[in-house]
XYZ file of C-alpha atoms in Angstrom:
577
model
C 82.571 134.375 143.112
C 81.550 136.717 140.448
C 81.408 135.415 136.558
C 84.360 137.005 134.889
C 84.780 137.513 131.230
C 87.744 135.288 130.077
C 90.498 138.296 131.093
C 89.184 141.341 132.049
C 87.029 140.224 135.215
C 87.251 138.151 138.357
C 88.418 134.543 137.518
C 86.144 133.409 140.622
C 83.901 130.945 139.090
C 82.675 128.233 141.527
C 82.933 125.736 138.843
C 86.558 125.184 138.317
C 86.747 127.045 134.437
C 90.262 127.265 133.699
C 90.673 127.327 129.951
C 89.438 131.103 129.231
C 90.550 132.342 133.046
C 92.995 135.564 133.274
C 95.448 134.492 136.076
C 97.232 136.300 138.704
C 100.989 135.308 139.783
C 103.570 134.222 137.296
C 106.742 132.386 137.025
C 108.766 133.602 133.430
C 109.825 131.205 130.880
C 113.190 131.894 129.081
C 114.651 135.140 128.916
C 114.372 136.795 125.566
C 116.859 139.207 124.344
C 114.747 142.382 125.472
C 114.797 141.057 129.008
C 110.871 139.887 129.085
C 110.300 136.522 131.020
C 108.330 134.041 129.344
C 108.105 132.845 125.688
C 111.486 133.481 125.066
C 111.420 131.646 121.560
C 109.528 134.576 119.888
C 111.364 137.095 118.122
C 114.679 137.464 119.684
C 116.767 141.298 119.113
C 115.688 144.164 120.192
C 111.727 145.744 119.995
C 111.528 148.223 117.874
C 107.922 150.428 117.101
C 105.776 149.494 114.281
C 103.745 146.576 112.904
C 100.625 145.362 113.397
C 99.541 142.974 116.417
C 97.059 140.788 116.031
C 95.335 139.276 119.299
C 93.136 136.112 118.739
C 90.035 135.354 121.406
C 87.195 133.177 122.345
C 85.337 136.118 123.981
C 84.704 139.311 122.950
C 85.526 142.298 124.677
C 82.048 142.958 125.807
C 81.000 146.476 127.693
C 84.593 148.489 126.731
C 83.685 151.023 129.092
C 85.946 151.613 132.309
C 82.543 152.069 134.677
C 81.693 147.999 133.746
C 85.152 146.356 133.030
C 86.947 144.133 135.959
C 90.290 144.706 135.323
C 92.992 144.840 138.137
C 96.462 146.415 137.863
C 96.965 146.602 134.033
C 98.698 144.421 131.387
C 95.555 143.378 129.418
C 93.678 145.237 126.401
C 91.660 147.931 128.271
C 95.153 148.990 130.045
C 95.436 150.057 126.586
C 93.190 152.407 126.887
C 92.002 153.310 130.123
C 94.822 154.664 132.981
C 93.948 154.638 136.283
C 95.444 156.380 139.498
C 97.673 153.331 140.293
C 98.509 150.161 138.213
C 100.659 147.230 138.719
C 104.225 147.229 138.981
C 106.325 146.616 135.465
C 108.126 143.498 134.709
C 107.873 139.751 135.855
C 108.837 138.373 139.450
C 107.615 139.497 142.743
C 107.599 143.066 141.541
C 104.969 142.500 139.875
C 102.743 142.079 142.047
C 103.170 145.933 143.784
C 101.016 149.193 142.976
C 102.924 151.358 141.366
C 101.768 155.075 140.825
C 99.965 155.738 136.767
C 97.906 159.139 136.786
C 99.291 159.972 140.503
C 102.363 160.948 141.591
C 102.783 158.053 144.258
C 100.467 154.786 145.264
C 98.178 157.245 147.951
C 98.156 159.311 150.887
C 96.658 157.835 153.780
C 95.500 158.907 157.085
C 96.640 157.850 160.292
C 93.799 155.355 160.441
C 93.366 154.114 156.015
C 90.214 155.767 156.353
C 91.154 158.495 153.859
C 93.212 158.236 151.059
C 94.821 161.638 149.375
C 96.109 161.285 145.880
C 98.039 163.870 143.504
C 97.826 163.810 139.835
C 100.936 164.081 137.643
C 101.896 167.252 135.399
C 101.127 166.760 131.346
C 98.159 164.018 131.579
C 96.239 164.579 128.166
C 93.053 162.498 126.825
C 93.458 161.857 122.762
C 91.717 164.397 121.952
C 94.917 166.739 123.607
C 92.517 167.825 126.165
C 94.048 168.025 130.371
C 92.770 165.330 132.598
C 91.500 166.385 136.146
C 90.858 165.343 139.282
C 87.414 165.763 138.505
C 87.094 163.595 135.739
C 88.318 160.813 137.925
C 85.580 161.546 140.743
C 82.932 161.822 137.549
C 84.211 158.207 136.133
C 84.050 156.831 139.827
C 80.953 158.134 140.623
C 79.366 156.755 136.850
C 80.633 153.383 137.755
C 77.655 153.390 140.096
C 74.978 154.234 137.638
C 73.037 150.802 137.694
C 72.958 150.976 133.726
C 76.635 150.727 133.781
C 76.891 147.860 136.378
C 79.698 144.772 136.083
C 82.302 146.269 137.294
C 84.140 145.741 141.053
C 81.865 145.859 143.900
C 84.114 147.361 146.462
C 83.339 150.992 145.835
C 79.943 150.872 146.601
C 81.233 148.882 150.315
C 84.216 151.528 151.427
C 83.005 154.817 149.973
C 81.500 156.681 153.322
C 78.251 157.072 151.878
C 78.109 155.728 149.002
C 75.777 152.504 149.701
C 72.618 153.841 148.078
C 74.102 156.408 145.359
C 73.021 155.158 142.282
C 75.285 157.386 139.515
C 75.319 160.722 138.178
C 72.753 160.443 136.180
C 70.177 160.155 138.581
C 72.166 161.878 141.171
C 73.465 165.508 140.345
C 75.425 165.579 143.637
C 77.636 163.257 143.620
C 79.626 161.483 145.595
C 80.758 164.039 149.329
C 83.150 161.254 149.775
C 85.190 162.196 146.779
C 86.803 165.623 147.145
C 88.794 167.500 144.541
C 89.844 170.386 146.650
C 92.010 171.426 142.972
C 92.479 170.201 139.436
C 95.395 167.798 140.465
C 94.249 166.543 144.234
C 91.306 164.302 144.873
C 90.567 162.409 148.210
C 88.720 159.380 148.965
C 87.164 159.328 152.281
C 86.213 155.988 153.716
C 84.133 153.702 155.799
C 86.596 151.759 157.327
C 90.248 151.320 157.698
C 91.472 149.718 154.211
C 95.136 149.315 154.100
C 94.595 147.754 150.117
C 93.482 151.105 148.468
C 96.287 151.708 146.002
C 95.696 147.978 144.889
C 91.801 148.739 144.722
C 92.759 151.856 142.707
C 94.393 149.418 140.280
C 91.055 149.184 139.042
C 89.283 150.509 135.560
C 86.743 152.089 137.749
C 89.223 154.797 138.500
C 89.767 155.767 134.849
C 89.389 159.329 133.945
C 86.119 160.404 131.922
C 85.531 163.739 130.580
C 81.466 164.567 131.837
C 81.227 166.455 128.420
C 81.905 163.187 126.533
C 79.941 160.719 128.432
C 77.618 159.013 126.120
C 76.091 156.735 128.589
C 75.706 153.283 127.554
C 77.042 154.302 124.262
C 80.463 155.449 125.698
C 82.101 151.859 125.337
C 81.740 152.429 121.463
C 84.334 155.391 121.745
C 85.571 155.802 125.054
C 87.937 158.699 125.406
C 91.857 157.157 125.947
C 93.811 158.416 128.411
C 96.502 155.457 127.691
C 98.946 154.811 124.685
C 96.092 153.961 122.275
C 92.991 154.884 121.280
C 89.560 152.981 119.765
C 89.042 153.474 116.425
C 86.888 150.469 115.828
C 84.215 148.499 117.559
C 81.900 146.054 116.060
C 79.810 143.720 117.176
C 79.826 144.677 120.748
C 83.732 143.546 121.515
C 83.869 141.121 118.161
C 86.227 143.121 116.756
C 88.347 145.840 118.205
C 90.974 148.156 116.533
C 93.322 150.194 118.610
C 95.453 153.157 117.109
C 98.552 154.916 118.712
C 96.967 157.579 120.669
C 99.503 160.390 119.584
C 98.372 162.408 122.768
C 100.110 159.984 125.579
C 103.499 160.184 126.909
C 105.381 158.320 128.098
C 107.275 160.329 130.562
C 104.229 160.463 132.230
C 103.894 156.435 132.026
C 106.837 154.612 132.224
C 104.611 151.330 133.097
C 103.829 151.269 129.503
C 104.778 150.870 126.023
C 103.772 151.990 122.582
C 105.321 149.793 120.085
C 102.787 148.311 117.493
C 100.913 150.820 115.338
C 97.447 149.135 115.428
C 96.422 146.380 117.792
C 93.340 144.589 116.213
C 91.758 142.393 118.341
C 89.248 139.419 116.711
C 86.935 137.509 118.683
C 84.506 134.554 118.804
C 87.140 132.265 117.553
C 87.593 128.561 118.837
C 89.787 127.473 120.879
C 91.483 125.143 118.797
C 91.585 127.469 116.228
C 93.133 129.707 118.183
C 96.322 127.600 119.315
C 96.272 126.045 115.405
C 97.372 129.244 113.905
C 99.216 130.464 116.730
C 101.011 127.602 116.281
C 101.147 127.200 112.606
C 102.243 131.278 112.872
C 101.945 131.873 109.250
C 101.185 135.461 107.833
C 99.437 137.945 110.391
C 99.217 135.407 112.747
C 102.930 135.415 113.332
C 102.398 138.717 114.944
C 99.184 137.569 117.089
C 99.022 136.518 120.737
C 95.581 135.461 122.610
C 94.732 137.182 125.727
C 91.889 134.624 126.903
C 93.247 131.018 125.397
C 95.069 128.693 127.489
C 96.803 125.300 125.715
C 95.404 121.892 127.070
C 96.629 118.989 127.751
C 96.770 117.137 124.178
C 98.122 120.743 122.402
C 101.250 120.553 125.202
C 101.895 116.918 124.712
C 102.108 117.907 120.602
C 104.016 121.177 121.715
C 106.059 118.935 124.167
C 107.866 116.929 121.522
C 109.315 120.615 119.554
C 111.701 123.184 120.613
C 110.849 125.744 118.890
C 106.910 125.711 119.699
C 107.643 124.792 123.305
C 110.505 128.195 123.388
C 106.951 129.999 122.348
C 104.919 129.292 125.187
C 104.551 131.780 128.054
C 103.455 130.513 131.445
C 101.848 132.032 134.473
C 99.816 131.041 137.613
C 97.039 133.252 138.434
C 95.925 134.159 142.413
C 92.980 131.231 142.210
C 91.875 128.108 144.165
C 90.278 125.106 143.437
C 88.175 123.547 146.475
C 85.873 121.268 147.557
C 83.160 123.240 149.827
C 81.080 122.227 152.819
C 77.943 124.077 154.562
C 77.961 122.680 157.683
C 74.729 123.789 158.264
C 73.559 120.433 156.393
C 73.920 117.241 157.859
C 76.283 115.177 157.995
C 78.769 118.356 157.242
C 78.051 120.022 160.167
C 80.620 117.408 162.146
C 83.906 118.246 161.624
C 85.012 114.867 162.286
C 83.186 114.164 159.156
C 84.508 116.912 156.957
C 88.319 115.863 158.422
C 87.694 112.217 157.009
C 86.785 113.622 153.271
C 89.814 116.205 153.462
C 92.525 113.067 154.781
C 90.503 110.708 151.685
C 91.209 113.720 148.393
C 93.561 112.296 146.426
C 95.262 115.522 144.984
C 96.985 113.386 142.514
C 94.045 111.834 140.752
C 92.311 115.908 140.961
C 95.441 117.225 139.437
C 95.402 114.886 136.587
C 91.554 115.424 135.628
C 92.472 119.045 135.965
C 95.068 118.161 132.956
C 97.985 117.303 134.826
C 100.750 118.529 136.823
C 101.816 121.066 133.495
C 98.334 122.713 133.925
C 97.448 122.045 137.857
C 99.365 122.608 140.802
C 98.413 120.408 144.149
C 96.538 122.662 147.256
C 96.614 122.190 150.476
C 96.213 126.088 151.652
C 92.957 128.258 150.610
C 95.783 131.093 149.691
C 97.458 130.922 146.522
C 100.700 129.824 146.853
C 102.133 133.021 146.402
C 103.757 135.356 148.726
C 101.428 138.399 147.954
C 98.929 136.697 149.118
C 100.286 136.046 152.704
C 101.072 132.185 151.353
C 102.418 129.889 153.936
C 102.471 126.719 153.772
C 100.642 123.864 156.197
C 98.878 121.221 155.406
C 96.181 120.494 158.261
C 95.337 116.790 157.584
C 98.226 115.475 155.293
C 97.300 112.293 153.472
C 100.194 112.464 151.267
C 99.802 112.800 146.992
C 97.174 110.364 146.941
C 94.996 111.148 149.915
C 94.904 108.854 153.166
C 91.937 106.254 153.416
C 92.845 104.391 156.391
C 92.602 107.638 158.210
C 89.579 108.407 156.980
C 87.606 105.618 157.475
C 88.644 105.929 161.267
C 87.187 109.714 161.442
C 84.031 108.383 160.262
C 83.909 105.731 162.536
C 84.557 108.078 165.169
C 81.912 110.125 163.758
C 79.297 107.160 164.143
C 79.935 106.288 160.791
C 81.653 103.036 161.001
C 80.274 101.516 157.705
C 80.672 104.751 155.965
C 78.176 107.254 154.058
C 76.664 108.063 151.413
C 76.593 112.091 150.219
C 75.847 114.013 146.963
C 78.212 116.874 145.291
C 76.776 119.230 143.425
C 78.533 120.336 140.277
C 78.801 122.589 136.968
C 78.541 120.488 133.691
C 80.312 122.691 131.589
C 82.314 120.504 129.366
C 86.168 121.231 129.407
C 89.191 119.085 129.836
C 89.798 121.315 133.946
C 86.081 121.882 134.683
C 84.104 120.440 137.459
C 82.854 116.848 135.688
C 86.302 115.546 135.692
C 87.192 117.068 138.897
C 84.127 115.575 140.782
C 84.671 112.232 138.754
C 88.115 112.020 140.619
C 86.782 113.113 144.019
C 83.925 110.440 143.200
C 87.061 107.912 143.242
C 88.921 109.306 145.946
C 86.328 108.917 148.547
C 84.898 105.385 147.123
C 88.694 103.866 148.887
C 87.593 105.672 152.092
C 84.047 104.294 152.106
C 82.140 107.294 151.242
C 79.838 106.639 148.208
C 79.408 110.223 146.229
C 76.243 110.721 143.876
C 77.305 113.684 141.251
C 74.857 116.055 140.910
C 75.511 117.969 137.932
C 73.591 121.278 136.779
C 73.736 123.546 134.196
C 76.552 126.269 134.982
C 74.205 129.011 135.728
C 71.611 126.714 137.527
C 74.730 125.855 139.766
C 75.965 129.105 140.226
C 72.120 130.195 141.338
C 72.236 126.912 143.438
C 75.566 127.305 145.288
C 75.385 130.906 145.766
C 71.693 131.218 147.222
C 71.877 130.957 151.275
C 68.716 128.750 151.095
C 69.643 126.456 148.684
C 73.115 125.644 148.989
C 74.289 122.254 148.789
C 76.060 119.928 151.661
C 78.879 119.699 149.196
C 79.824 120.922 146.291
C 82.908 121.853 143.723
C 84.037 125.873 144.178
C 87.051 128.358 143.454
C 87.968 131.395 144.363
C 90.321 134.079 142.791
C 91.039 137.771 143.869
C 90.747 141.027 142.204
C 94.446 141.741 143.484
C 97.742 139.677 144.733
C 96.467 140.677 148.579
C 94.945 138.368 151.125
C 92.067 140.685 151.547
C 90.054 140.238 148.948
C 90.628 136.536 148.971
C 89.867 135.779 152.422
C 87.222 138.039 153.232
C 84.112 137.269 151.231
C 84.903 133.581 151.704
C 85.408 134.289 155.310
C 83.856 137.287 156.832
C 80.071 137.129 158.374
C 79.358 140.271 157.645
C 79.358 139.795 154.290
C 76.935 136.377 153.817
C 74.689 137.502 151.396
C 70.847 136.259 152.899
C 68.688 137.235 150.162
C 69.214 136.181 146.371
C 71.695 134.434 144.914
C 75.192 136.461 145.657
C 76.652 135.190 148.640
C 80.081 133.172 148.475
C 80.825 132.835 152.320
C 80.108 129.099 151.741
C 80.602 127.968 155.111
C 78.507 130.665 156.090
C 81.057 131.374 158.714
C 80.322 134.272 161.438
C 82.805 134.242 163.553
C 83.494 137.490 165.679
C 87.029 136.530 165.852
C 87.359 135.861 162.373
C 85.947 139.241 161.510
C 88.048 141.432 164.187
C 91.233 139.622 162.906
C 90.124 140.806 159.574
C 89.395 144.560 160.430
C 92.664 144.565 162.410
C 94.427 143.169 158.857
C 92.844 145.892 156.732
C 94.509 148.582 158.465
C 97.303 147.776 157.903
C 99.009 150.238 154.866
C 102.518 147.666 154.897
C 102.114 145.345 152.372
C 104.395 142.216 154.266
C 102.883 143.094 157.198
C 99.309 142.407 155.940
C 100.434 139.053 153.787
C 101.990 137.851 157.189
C 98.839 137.561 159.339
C 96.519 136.517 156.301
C 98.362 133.597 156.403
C 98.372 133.094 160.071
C 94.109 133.092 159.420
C 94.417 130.927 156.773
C 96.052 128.408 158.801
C 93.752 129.218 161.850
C 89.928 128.219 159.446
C 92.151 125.763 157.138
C 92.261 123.648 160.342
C 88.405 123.922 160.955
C 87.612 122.051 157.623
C 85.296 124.355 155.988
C 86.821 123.569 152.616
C 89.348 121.468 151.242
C 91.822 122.913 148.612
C 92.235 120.817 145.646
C 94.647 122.668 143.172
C 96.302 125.757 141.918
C 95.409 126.353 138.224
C 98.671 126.887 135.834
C 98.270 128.849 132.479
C 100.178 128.199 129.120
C 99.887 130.239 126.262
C 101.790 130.375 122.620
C 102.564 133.813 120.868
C 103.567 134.250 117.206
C 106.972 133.713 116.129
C 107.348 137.446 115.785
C 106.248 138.539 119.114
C 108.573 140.368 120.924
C 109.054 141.878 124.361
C 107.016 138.858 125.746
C 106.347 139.710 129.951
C 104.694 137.467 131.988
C 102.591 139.633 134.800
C 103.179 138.429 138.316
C 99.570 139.908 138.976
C 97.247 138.101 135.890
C 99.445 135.235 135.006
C 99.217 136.671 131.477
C 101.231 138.008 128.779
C 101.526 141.672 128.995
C 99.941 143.326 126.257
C 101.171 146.619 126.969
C 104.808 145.840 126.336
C 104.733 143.774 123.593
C 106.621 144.193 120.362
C 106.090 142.510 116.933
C 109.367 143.996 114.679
């Protein structure tokens, strides 16, 4: 689970942070009159271009350079700038959860095996400055994505590139990459390690962003990065604290239908509070009745105020993102490693109790199934030791007996202590509770959120039991499953490994290979959720909740989309006249 910035990275925290997480599946509010889902009480009529829109955040858009950002499949503030080969397809529903050509002419080539993936570049692709972009400037921003000065961004690269495990950037490394070709200005071809049926989805991703090699500044390129999508940077300060975006006069839309250019500027102001944030959204007065936030989800007592008004509640967009909340064993410490054992905690969760300490049914969704419960993903639903909404004691207590624990047990879980109304000290409060009714006395062990992630994540020191989530780069089983699941990628040394379970089974990790190949997108959902079902009855984990995300926009925000891929607002098709 890598730390993600509130929107623009992996929302895989192992600590259950929901309030500043970018999501990843969506289900629209009212329509508004433009045909966006969600929010419909903003600004009803048609969008016209113009304005200013303000967007209000907690964090600040750190590292604005495409090698180090973690975006997947557009609709957030670097899709404003930065176009990659593919993006995410336009619009809420199940649509949006597709790959959808940007700077190519389709979603990618492949060979008869995914190892190689051929892409095409479309005619009249300029950078702001009016220049052409090339294939090569999409091999040079790949292959700077490696440079370890420009690290952060997705990992995957580094894993599927034939060749590529050791290159360490462009700078060092004159060469380049031999498994990026650009036979012509328009063509360039990835050439793999394995069979990876996900490509256009991984292509999705800012790494693939072009950048001209004459105007690479290095670290400094994230100050000014050249745009290649409807708008450009004309301001950064304080690292990401403030951001102003221009109409970059150079795009076109014919050549990018995904997006739009309607406001004039976008400025972008971070470092805010949260409560600040939702108070003036709210209050929408002045600019702010043209703002949105990008990283700021409502809680619990802000819906039960918003609750009790129309017009507030018409203004609040909401989304689900790909993401699950868990309980995790290693069954490699006692008394974990008996499944009878790890059956009697997963019949005793009472999901309602979790769901409520997560905020509630408005803000939580119950989990029995490690996949989101989306069809993307390859969702299907089973339940492998149903206790019902509020878990199944009786049941438990006679797992543990049959364990040779008759009078029950006494275990520690290890948890974050950052303070928020979803994280993990309410969660493992309720799971405290749950288990007391089955006999099973729970000590909290709480640690300071990076002592826990160091903890959790480090082979030889990870708990017996202990909170964790997981969300995925993309609305695919693959990159959910697999570094939860797949032995060959338990991390030994340091502190980066997130196959919990520290599961190695051969089986497990042909069915996975055999998944990968596959280029059909239902095809590959399909038998991720057979595996899901196959390890969710083995107990390795037991899924707590589905995290739901509400968010208000101004009164004159128009256009309002809710993706099906980040559970967000769209920023590229908003409106604010």
């Amino acid at each position: 689970m890598r730390q993600p910035s509130p929107i623009s990275r992996r929302v895989a925290v192992a600590a259950v942070s929901l309030a500043v997480a970018a999501g990843a599946a969506a289900c629209a509010g009212p329509q508004d009159n433009s045909g966006g889902g969600g929010g419909g009480g903003a600004a009803k009529g048609k969008p016209q271009k113009g304005g200013t829109l303000s967007v209000l955040n907690t964090a600040a858009m750190t590292d604005f350079d495409p090698a180090r950002e973690y975006t997947s499949g557009g609709g957030n503030i670097p899709s404003l700038v930065f176009r990659t080969l593919t993006t995410r397809g336009p619009g809420s529903g199940a649509a949006g959860n597709k790959a959808v050509p940007d700077l190519a002419t389709d979603t990618g080539r492949p060979n008869a095996d995914a190892t190689e993936w051929t892409y095409t570049l479309k005619d009249g692709l300029k950078y702001e400055d009016g220049t052409p972009i090339t294939s090569a400037d999409i091999k040079y921003g790949v292959e700077r994505s490696f440079a370890p000065e420009l690290s952060g961004g997705a990992p995957y690269l580094r894993d599927w590139l034939a060749g590529a495990a050791d290159y360490q950037g462009p700078y060092k490394d004159k060469k380049g990459l031999d498994a990026i070709q650009t036979p012509d200005a328009k063509t360039i071809v990835f050439k793999l390690n394995k069979p990876e049926g996900d490509f256009p989805l991984l292509a999705t991703q800012t790494q693939f962003t072009p950048v001209p090699k004459a105007k690479d500044t290095g670290t400094k390129y994230e100050n000014h990065p050249i745009s290649s999508g409807p708008y450009k940077v004309v301001t950064n300060e304080g690292d990401g604290q403030h951001l102003v975006l221009k109409r970059n006069t150079n795009w076109s839309q014919k050549t990018d239908p995904r997006r739009e250019q309607y406001p004039d500027t976008i400025d972008v102001k971070s470092g805010l509070d949260t409560a600040v944030i939702n108070q003036r959204l709210s209050t929408s007065t002045g600019a702010d009745a043209s703002a949105i936030t990008t990283d700021t989800n409502l809680g619990p007592a802000e819906l039960a105020q918003i609750g009790g008004d129309k017009a507030l509640s018409s203004r609040v967009g909401t989304g689900h993102f790909g993401y699950t909340n868990y309980l995790s064993f290693n069954p490699k410490v006692k008394p974990f490693d008996n499944p009878k054992v790890r059956q009697a905690i997963s019949y005793a969760i009472n999901r309602t109790s979790v769901v409520n300490a997560a905020g509630g049914s408005a803000l939580a969704e119950p989990a029995t199934t490690f996949l989101p419960n989306q069809a993307a993903f390859g969702y299907q639903p089973y339940d492998a030791f149903p206790a019902g909404k509020t878990g199944n004691p009786a049941k438990a207590k006679q797992l543990l007996k049959e364990a040779g624990y008759p009078k029950g047990l006494t275990v520690t879980l290890t948890h974050s202590t950052i303070e928020d109304f979803a994280t993990s000290p309410e969660i493992a409060t309720a799971v405290q509770a749950s288990l007391k009714k089955a006999g099973i006395t729970v000590k909290l062990d709480g640690l300071e959120n990076n002592g826990y992630k160091q903890k959790v994540r480090t082979v030889t020191t990870e708990p017996g039991f202990f909170l964790g989530g997981w969300g995925a780069d993309w609305p695919s089983g693959g990159p959910f499953m697999a570094p939860v699941f797949d032995g060959r990628q338990i991390v030994k040394d340091g502190a980066g490994n997130f196959n919990n379970a520290q599961l190695n089974d051969p089986a497990v990790n042909k069915e996975i290979d055999g998944i990968n190949k596959l280029t059909d997108p239902a095809a590959a959902a399909k038998r991720w959720g057979a595996l899901d079902q196959k390890l969710g009855a083995q107990a390795l984990d037991v899924p707590l909740f589905h995290p739901v995300y509400k968010r208000l926009v101004g009164k004159n925000v128009k256009n309002v989309v809710i993706s099906d891929w980040t559970g967000v607002l769209d920023i590229s098709r908003v409106a604010v006249k």
